[in-house]
XYZ file of C-alpha atoms in Angstrom:
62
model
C 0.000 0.000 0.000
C 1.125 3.501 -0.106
C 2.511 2.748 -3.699
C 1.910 5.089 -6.146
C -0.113 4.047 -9.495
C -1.528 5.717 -11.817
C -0.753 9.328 -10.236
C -2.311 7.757 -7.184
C -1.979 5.976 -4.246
C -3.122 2.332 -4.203
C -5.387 1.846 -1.528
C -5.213 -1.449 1.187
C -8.446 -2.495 -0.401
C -6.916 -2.316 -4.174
C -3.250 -3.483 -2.970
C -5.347 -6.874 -1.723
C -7.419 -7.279 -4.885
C -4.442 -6.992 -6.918
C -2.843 -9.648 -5.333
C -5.637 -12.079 -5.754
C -5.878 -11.277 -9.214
C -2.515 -11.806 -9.630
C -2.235 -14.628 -7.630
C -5.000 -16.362 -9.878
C -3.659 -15.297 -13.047
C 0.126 -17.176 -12.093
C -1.572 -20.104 -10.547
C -3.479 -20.268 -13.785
C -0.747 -19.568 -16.015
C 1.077 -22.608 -13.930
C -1.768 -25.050 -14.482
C -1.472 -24.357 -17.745
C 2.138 -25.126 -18.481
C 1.543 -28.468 -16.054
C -1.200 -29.759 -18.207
C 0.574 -28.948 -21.478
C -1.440 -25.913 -22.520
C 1.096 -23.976 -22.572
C 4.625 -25.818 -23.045
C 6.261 -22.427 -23.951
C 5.734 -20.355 -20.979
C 8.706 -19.868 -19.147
C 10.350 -18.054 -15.913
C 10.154 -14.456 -17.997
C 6.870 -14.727 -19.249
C 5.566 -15.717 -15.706
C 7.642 -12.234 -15.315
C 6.205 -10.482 -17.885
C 2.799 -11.043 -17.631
C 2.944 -9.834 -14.466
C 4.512 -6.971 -14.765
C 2.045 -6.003 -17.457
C -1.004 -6.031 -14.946
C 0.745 -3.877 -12.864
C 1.897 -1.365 -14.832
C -0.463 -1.454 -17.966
C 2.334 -2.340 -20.232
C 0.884 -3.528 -23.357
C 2.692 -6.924 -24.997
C 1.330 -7.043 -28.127
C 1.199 -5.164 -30.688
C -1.250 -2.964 -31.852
């Protein structure tokens, strides 16, 4: 919390949220490798798919 995001603070409430979603989204993402969804995903796209929720990076192209 206290983080700044957007030109704001994140909030305790949003800060928790976040981390469920992101939680999901990784434990997903690992499910998905485990079950040979996705054979391809490695360490840095676990990386980069996070950082892209957080920071609204975009990772494909327009």
């Amino acid at each position: 919390t206290g983080r700044p995001h957007g030109g704001s603070t994140v909030t305790r409430h949003q800060a928790q949220r976040l981390t469920t979603a992101l939680r999901a989204v990784l434990i997903g993402l690992g499910q998905g490798v485990l079950l040979g969804l996705a054979p391809d995903a490695d360490e840095q796209y676990f990386a980069d798919t996070a950082r892209a929720l957080v920071s609204g990076v975009n990772l494909v192209e327009p």
